[in-house]
Backbone as ProteinMPNN parsed JSONL, in Angstrom:
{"seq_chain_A": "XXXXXXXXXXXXXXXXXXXXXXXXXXXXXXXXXXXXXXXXXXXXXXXXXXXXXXXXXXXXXXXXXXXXXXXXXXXXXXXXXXXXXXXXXXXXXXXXXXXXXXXXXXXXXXXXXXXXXXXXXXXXXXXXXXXXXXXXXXXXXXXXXXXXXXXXXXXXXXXXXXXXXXXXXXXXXXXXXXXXXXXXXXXXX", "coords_chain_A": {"N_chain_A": [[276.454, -30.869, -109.904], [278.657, -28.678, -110.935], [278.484, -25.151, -110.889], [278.978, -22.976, -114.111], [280.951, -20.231, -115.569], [281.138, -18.59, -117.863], [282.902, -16.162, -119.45], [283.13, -13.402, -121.03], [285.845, -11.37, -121.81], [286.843, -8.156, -122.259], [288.511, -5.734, -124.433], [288.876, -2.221, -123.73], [288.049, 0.423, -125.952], [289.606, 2.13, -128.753], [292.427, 4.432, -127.347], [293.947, 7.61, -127.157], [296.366, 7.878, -125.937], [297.206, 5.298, -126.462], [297.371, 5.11, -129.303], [299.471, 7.214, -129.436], [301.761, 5.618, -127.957], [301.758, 5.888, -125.467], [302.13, 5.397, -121.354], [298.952, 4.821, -119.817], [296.808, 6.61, -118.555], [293.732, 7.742, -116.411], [291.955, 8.615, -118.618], [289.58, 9.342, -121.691], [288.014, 7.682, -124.071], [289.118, 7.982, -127.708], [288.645, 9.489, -130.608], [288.856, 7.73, -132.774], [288.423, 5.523, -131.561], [285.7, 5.944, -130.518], [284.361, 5.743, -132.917], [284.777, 2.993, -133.687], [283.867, 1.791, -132.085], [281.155, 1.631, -133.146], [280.997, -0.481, -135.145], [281.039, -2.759, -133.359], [279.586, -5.733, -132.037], [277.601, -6.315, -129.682], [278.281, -8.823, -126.778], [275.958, -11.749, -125.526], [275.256, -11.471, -122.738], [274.72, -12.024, -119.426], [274.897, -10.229, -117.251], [276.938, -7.104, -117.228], [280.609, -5.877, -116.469], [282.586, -3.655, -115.703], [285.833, -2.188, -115.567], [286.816, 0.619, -113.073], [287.987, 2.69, -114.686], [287.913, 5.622, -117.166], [287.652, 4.973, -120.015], [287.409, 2.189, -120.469], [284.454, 2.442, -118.924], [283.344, 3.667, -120.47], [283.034, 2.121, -122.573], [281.855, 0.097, -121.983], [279.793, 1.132, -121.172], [278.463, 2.011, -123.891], [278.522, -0.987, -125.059], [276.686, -2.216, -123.166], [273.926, -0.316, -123.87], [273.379, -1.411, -126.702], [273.192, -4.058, -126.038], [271.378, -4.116, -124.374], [271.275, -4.19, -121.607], [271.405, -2.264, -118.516], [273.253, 0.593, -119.001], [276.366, 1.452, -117.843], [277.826, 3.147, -116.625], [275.663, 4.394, -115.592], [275.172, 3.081, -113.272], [276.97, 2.837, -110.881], [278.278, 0.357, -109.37], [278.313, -1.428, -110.713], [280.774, -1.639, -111.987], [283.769, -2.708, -111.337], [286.263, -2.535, -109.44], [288.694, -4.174, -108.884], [289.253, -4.985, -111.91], [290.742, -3.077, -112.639], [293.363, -0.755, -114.315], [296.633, -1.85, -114.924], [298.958, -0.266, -112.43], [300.736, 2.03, -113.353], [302.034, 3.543, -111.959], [305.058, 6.365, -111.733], [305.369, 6.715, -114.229], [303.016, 6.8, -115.554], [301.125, 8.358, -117.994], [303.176, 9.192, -119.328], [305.976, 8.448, -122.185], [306.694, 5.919, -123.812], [309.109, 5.696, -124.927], [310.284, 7.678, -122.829], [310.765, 6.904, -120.79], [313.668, 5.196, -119.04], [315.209, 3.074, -120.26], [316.78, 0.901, -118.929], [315.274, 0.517, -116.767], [312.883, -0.165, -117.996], [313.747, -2.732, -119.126], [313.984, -4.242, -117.17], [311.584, -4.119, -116.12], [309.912, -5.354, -118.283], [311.52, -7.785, -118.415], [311.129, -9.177, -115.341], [308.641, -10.46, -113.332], [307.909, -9.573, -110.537], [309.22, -7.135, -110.637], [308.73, -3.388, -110.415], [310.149, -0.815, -111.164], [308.812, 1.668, -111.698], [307.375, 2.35, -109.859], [304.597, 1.436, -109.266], [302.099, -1.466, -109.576], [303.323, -4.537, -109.795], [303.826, -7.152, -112.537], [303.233, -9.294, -111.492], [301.758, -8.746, -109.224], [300.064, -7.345, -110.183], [298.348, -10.057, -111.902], [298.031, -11.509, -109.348], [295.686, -10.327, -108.088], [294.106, -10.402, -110.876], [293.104, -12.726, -110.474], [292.497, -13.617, -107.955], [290.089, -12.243, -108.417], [288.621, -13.684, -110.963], [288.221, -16.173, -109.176], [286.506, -15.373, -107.655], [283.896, -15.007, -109.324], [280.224, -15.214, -109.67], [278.015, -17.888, -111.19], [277.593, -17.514, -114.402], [277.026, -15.573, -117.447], [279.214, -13.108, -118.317], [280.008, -10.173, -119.126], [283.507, -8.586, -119.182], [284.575, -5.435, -119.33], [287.653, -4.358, -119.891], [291.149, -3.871, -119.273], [294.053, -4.502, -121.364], [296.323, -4.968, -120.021], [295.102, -6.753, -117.792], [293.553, -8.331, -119.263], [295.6, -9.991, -120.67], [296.834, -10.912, -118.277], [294.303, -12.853, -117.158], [294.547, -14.643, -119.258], [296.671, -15.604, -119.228], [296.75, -17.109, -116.895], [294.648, -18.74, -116.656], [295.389, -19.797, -118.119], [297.356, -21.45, -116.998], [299.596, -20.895, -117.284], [303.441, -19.4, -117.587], [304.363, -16.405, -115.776], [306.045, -15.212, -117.713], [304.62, -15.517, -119.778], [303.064, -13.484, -120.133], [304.007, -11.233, -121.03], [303.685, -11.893, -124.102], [301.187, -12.41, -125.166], [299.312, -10.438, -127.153], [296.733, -7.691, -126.949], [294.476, -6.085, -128.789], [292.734, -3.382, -128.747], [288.693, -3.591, -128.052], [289.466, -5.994, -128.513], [288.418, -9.393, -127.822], [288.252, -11.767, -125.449], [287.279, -15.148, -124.395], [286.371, -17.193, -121.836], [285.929, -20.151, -119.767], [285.098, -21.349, -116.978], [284.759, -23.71, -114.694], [284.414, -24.742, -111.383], [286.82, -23.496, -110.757], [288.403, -24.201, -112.365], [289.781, -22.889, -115.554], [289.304, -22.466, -119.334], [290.841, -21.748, -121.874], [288.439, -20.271, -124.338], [288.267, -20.592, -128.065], [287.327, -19.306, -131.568]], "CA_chain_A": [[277.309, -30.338, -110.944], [279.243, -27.44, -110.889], [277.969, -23.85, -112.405], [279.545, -22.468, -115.117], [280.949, -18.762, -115.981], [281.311, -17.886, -118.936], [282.958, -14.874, -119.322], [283.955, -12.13, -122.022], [287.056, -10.062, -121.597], [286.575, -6.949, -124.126], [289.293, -4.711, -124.088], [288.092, -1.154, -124.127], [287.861, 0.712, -127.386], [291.045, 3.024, -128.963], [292.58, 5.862, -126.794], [294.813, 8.56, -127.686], [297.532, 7.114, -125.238], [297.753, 4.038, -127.099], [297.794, 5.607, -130.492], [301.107, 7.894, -129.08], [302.835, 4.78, -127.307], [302.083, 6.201, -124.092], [301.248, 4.251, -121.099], [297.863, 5.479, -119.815], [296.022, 7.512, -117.196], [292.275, 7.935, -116.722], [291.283, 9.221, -120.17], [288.55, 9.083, -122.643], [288.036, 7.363, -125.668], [289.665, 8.638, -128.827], [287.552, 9.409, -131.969], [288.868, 6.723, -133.601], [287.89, 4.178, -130.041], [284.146, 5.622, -130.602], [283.92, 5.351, -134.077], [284.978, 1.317, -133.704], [282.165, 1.011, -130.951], [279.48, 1.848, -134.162], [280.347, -1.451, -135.501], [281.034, -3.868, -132.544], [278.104, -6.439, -131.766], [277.773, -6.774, -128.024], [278.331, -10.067, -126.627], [275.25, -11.904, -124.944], [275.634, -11.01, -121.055], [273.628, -11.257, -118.093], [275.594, -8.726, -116.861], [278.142, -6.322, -117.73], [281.272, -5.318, -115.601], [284.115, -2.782, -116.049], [287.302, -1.139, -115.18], [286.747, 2.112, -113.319], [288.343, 3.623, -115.614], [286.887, 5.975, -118.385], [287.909, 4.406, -120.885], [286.289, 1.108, -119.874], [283.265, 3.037, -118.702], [282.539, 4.513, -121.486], [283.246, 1.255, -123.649], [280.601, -0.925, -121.835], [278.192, 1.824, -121.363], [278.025, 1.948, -125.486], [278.005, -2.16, -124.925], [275.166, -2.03, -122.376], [273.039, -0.103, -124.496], [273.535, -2.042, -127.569], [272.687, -5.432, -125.376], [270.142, -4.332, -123.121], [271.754, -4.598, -120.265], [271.804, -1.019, -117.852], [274.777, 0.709, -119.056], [277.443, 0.782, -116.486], [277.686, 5.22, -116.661], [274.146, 4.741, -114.31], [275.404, 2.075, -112.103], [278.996, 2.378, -109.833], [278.422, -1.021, -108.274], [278.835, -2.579, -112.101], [282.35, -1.208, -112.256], [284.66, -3.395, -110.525], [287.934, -2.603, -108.744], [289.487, -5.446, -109.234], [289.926, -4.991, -113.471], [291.232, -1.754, -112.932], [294.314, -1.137, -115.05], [297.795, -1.922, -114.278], [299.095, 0.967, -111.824], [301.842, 2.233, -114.187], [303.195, 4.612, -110.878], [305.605, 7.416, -112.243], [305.158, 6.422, -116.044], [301.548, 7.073, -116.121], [301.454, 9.565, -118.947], [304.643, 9.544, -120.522], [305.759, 8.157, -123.696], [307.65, 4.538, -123.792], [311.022, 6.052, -124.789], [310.963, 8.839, -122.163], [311.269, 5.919, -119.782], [315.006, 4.423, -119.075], [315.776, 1.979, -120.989], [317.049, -0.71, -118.233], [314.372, 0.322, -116.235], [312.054, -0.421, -118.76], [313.889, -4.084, -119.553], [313.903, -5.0, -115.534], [310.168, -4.638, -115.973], [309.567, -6.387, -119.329], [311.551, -9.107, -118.113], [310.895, -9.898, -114.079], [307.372, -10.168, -113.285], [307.905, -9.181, -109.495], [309.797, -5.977, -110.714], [307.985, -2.166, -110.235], [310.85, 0.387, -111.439], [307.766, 2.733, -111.705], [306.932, 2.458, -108.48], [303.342, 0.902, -109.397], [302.129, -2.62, -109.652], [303.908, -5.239, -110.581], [302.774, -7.872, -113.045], [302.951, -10.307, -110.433], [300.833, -8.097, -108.453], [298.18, -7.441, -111.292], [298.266, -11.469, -112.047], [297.608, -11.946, -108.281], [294.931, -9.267, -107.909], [292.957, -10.48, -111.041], [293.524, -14.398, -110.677], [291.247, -13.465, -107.121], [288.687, -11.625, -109.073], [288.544, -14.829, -111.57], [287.866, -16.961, -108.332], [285.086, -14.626, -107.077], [283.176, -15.013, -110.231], [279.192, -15.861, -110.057], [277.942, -18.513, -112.319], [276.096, -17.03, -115.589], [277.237, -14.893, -118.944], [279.745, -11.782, -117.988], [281.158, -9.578, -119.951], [284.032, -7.59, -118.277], [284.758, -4.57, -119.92], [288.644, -3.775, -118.904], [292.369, -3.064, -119.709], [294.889, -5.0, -122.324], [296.682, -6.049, -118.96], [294.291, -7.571, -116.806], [293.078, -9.589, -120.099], [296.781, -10.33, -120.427], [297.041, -11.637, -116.633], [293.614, -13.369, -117.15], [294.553, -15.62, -119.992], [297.931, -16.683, -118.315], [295.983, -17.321, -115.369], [293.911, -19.776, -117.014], [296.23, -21.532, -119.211], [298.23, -22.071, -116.263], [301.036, -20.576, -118.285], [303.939, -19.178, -116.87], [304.433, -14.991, -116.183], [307.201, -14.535, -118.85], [303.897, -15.569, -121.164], [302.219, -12.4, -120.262], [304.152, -10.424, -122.935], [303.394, -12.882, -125.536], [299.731, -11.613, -125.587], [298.78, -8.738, -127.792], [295.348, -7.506, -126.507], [294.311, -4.701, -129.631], [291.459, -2.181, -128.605], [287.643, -4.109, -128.679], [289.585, -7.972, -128.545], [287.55, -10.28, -127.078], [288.614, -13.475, -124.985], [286.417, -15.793, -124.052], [287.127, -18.346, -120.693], [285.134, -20.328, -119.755], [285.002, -21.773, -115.653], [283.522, -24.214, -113.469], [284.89, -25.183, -110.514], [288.591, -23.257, -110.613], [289.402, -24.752, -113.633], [289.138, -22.284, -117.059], [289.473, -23.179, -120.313], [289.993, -20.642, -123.276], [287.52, -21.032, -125.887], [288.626, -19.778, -129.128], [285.867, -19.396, -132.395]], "C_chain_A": [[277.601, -28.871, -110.645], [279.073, -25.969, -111.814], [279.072, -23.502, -113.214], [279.818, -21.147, -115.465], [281.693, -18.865, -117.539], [281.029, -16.483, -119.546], [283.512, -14.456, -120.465], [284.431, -11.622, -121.931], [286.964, -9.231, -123.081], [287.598, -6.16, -123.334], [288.5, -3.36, -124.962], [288.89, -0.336, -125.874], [289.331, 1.529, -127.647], [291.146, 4.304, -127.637], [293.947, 6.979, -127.491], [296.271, 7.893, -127.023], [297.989, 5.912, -125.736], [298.329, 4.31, -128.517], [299.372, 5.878, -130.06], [301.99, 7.037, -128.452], [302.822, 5.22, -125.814], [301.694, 5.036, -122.298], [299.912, 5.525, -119.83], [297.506, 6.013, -118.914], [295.007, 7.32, -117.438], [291.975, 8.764, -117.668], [290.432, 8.681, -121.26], [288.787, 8.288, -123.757], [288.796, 8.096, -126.552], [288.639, 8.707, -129.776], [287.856, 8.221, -132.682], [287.891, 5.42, -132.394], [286.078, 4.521, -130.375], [283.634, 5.054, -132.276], [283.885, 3.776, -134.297], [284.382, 0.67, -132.997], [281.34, 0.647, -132.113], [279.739, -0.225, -134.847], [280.765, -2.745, -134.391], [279.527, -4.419, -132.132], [278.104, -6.653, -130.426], [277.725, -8.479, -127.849], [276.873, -10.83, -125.681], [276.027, -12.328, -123.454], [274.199, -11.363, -120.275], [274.036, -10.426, -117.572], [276.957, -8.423, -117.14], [278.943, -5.796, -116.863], [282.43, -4.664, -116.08], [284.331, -2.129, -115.16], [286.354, 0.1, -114.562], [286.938, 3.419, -113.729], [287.549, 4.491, -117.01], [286.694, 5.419, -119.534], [286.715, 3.073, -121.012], [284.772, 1.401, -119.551], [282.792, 3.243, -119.734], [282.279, 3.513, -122.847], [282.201, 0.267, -123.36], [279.593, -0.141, -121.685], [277.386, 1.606, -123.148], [277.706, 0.249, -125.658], [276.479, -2.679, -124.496], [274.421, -1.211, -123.038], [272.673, -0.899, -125.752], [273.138, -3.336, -127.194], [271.624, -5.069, -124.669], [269.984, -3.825, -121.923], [271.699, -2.904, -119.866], [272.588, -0.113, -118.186], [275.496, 1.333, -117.655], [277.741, 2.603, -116.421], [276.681, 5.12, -115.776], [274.791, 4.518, -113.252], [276.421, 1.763, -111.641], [278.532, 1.305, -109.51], [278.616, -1.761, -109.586], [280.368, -2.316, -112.904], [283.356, -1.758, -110.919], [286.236, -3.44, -110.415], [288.865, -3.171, -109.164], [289.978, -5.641, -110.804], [290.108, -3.981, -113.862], [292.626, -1.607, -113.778], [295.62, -1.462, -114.276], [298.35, -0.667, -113.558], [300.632, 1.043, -112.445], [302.642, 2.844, -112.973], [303.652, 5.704, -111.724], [305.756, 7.53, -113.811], [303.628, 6.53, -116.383], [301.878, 8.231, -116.891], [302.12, 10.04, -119.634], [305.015, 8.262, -121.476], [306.476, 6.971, -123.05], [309.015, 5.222, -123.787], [311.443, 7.405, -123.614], [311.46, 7.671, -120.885], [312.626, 5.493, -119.956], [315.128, 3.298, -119.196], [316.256, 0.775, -120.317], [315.62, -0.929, -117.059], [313.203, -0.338, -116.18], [312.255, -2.123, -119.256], [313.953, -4.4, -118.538], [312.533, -5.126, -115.457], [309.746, -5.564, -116.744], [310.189, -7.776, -118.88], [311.486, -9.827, -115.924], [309.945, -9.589, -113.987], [306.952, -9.609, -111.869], [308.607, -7.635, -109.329], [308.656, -4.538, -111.007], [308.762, -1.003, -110.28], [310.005, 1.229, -111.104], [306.865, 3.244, -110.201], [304.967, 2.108, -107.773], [303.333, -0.379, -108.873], [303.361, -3.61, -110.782], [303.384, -6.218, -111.405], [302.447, -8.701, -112.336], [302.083, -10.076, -109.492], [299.659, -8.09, -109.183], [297.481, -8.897, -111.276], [297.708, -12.019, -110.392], [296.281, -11.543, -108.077], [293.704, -10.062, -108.967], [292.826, -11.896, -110.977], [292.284, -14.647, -109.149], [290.228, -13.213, -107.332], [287.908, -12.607, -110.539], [287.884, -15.912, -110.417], [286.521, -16.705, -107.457], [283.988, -14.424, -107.824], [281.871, -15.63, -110.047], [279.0, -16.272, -111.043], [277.196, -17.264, -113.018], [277.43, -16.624, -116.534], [277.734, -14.004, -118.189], [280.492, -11.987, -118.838], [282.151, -8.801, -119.025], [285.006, -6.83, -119.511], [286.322, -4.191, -119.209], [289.515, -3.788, -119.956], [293.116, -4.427, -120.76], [295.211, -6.308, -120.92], [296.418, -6.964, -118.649], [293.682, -8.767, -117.789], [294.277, -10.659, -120.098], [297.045, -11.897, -119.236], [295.96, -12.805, -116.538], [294.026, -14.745, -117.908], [296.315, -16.128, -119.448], [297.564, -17.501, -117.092], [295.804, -19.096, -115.629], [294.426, -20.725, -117.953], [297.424, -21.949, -118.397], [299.967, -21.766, -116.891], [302.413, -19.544, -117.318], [304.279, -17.241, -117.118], [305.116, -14.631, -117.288], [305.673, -14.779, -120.47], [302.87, -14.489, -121.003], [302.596, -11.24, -121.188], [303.898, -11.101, -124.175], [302.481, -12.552, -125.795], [299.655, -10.437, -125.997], [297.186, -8.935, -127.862], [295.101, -6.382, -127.481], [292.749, -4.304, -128.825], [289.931, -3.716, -129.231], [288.447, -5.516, -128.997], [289.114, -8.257, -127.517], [288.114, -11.766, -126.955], [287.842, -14.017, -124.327], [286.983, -17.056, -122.86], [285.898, -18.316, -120.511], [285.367, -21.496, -118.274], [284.443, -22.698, -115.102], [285.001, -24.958, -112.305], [286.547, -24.706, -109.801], [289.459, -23.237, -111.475], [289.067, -23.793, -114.887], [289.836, -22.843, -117.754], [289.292, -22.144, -121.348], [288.983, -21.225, -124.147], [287.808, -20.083, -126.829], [287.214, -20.115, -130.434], [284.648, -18.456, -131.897]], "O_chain_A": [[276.798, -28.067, -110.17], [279.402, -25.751, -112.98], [280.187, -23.847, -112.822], [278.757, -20.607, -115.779], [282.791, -19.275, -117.915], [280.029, -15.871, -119.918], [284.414, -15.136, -120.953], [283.797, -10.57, -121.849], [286.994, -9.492, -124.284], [287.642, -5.945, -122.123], [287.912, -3.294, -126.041], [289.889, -0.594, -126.545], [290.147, 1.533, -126.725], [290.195, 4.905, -127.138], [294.713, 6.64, -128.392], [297.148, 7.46, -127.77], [299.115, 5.5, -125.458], [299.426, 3.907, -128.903], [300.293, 5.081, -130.24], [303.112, 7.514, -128.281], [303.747, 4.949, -125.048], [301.009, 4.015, -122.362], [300.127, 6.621, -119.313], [298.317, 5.738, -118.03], [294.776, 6.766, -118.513], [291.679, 9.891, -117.272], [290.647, 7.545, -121.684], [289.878, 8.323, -124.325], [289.24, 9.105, -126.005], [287.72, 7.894, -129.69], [286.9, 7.695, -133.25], [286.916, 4.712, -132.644], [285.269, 3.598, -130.465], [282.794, 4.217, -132.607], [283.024, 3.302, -135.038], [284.212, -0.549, -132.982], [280.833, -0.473, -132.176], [278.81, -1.028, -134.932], [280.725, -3.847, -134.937], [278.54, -3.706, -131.952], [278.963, -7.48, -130.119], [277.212, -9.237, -128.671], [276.751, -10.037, -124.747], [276.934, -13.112, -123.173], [273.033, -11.045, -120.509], [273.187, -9.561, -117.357], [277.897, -9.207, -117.263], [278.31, -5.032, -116.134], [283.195, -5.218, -116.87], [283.66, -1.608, -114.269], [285.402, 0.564, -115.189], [286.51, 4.545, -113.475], [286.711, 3.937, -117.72], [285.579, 5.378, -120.054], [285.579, 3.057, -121.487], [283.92, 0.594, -119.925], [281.613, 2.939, -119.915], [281.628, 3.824, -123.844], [281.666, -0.367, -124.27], [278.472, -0.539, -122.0], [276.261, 1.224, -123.472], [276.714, -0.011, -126.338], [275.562, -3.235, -125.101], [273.443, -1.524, -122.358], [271.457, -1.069, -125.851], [272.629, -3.932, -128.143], [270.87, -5.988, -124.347], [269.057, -3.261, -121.341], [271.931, -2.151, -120.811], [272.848, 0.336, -117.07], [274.917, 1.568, -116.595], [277.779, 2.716, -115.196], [276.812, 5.99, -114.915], [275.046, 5.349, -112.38], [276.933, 0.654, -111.799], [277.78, 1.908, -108.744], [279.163, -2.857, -109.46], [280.832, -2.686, -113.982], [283.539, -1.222, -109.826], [287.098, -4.08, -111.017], [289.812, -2.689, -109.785], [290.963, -6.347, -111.024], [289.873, -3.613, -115.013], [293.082, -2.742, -113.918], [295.642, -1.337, -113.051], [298.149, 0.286, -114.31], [301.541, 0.285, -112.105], [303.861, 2.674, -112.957], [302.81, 6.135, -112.512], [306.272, 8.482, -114.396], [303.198, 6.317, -117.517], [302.766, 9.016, -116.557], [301.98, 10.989, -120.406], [304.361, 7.219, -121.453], [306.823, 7.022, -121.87], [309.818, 5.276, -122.856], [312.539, 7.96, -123.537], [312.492, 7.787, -120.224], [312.92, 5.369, -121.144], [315.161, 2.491, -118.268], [316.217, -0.306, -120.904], [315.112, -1.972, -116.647], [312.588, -0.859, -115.25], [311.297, -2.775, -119.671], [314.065, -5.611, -118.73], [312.082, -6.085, -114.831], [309.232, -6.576, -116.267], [309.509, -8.8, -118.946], [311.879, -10.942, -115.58], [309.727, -8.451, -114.401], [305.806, -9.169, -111.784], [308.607, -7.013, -108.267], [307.765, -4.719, -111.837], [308.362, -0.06, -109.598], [310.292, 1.773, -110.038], [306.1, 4.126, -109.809], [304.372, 2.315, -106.716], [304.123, -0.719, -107.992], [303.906, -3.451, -111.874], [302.195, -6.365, -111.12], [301.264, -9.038, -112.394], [301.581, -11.015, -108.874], [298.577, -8.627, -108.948], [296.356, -9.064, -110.806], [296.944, -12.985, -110.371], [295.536, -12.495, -107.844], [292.622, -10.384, -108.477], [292.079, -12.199, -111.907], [291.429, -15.533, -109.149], [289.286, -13.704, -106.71], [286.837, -12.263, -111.038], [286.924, -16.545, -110.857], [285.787, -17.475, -106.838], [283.057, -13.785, -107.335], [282.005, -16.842, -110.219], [279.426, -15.681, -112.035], [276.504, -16.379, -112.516], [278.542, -17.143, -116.447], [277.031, -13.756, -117.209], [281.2, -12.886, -119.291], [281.624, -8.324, -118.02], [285.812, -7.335, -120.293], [286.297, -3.755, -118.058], [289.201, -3.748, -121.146], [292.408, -5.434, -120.768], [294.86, -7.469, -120.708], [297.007, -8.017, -118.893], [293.374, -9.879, -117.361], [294.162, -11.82, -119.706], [297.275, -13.103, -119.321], [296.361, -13.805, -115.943], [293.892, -15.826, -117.335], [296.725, -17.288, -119.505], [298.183, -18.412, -116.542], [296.346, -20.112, -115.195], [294.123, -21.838, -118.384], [298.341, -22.627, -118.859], [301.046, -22.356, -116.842], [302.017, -19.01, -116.281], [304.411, -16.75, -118.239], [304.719, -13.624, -117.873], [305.729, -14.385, -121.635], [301.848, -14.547, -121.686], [301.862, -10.526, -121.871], [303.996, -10.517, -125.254], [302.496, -12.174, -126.966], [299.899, -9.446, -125.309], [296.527, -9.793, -128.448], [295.605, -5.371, -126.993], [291.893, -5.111, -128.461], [289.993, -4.465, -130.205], [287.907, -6.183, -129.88], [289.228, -7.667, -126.443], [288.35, -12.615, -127.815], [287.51, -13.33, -123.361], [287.973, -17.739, -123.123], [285.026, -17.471, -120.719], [285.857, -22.578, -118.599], [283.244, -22.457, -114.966], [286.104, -25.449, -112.543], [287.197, -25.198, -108.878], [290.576, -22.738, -111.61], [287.913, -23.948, -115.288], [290.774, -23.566, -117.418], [288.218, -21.68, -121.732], [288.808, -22.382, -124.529], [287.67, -18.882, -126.594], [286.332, -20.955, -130.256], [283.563, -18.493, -132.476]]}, "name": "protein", "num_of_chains": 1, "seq": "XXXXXXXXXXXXXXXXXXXXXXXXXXXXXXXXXXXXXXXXXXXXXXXXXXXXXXXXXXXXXXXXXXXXXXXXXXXXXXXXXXXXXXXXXXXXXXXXXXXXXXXXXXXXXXXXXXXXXXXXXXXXXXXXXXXXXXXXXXXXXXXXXXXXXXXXXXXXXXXXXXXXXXXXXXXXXXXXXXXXXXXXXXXXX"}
């Protein structure tokens, strides 16, 4: 029989960049993002993995203490590459509307399109759809971005890219998939 992963996608806690509509860079928590750690329950893990991003870092470290587990601020090798955020390119940091407007609808709607000169979603969706396939059996949580949860749950419902805007990932949502053999399966409840 075939092992089993069962994994937790947590999107990391509030940031200031999300509040303002911006799209993001490496930056901290927001006061509001820590204050909404105090009441999250950690999920049972054998181990914990995140984004190298701060954000992410700093959202499973407060996890990993709260579970047990190491927190992930000690230990670079529990921060994984691979659920890093989407590479916005020349829009890192600036607001939604400073962006051009067709630019901005050639991305929302082709999933192979990179106006920004980043990733594309088709690129993210490739990127974490490998890091889904490289998964050891057990309990993981992976601490990461809206996106990559995004890309994850299209992945696994076999759904098609145009259903990666259909997902709204809020700050601290949790999706649950659940693996054996290639095949996932959301689990909702």
């Amino acid at each position: 029989m075939t092992a089993v992963v069962r994994l937790v996608l947590l999107a990391h806690a509030s940031t200031e960049a999300q509040r303002a509509v911006r799209f993001p860079t490496d930056e901290p928590l927001s006061r509001r993002g820590r204050r909404e750690l105090e009441r999250v329950v950690a999920p049972v893990a054998d181990r914990i993995v995140a984004a190298p991003e701060r954000r992410a870092v700093e959202t499973a470290a407060a996890l990993g203490t709260t579970a047990g587990v190491d927190p992930v601020l000690r230990d670079p090798a529990l921060r994984d590459p691979a659920l890093r955020d989407l590479d916005y390119g020349a829009w890192a940091g600036r607001a939604m509307d400073e962006v051009p407007a067709e630019s901005l609808q050639q991305w929302l709607t082709d999933p192979h399109a990179a106006p920004h000169g980043g990733e594309s979603i088709a690129e993210l969706s490739e990127r974490v759809a490998g890091w889904l396939a490289g998964l050891a059996p057990g309990r993981v949580v992976a601490v990461t971005h809206p996106a990559v949860i995004r890309a994850a749950t299209v992945h696994a419902l076999g759904a098609p890219p145009a259903g990666f805007w259909r997902i709204d990932v809020r700050p601290l949502a949790q999706v649950r998939l659940h693996g054996r053999g290639g095949r996932w399966s959301l689990r909702l409840g």
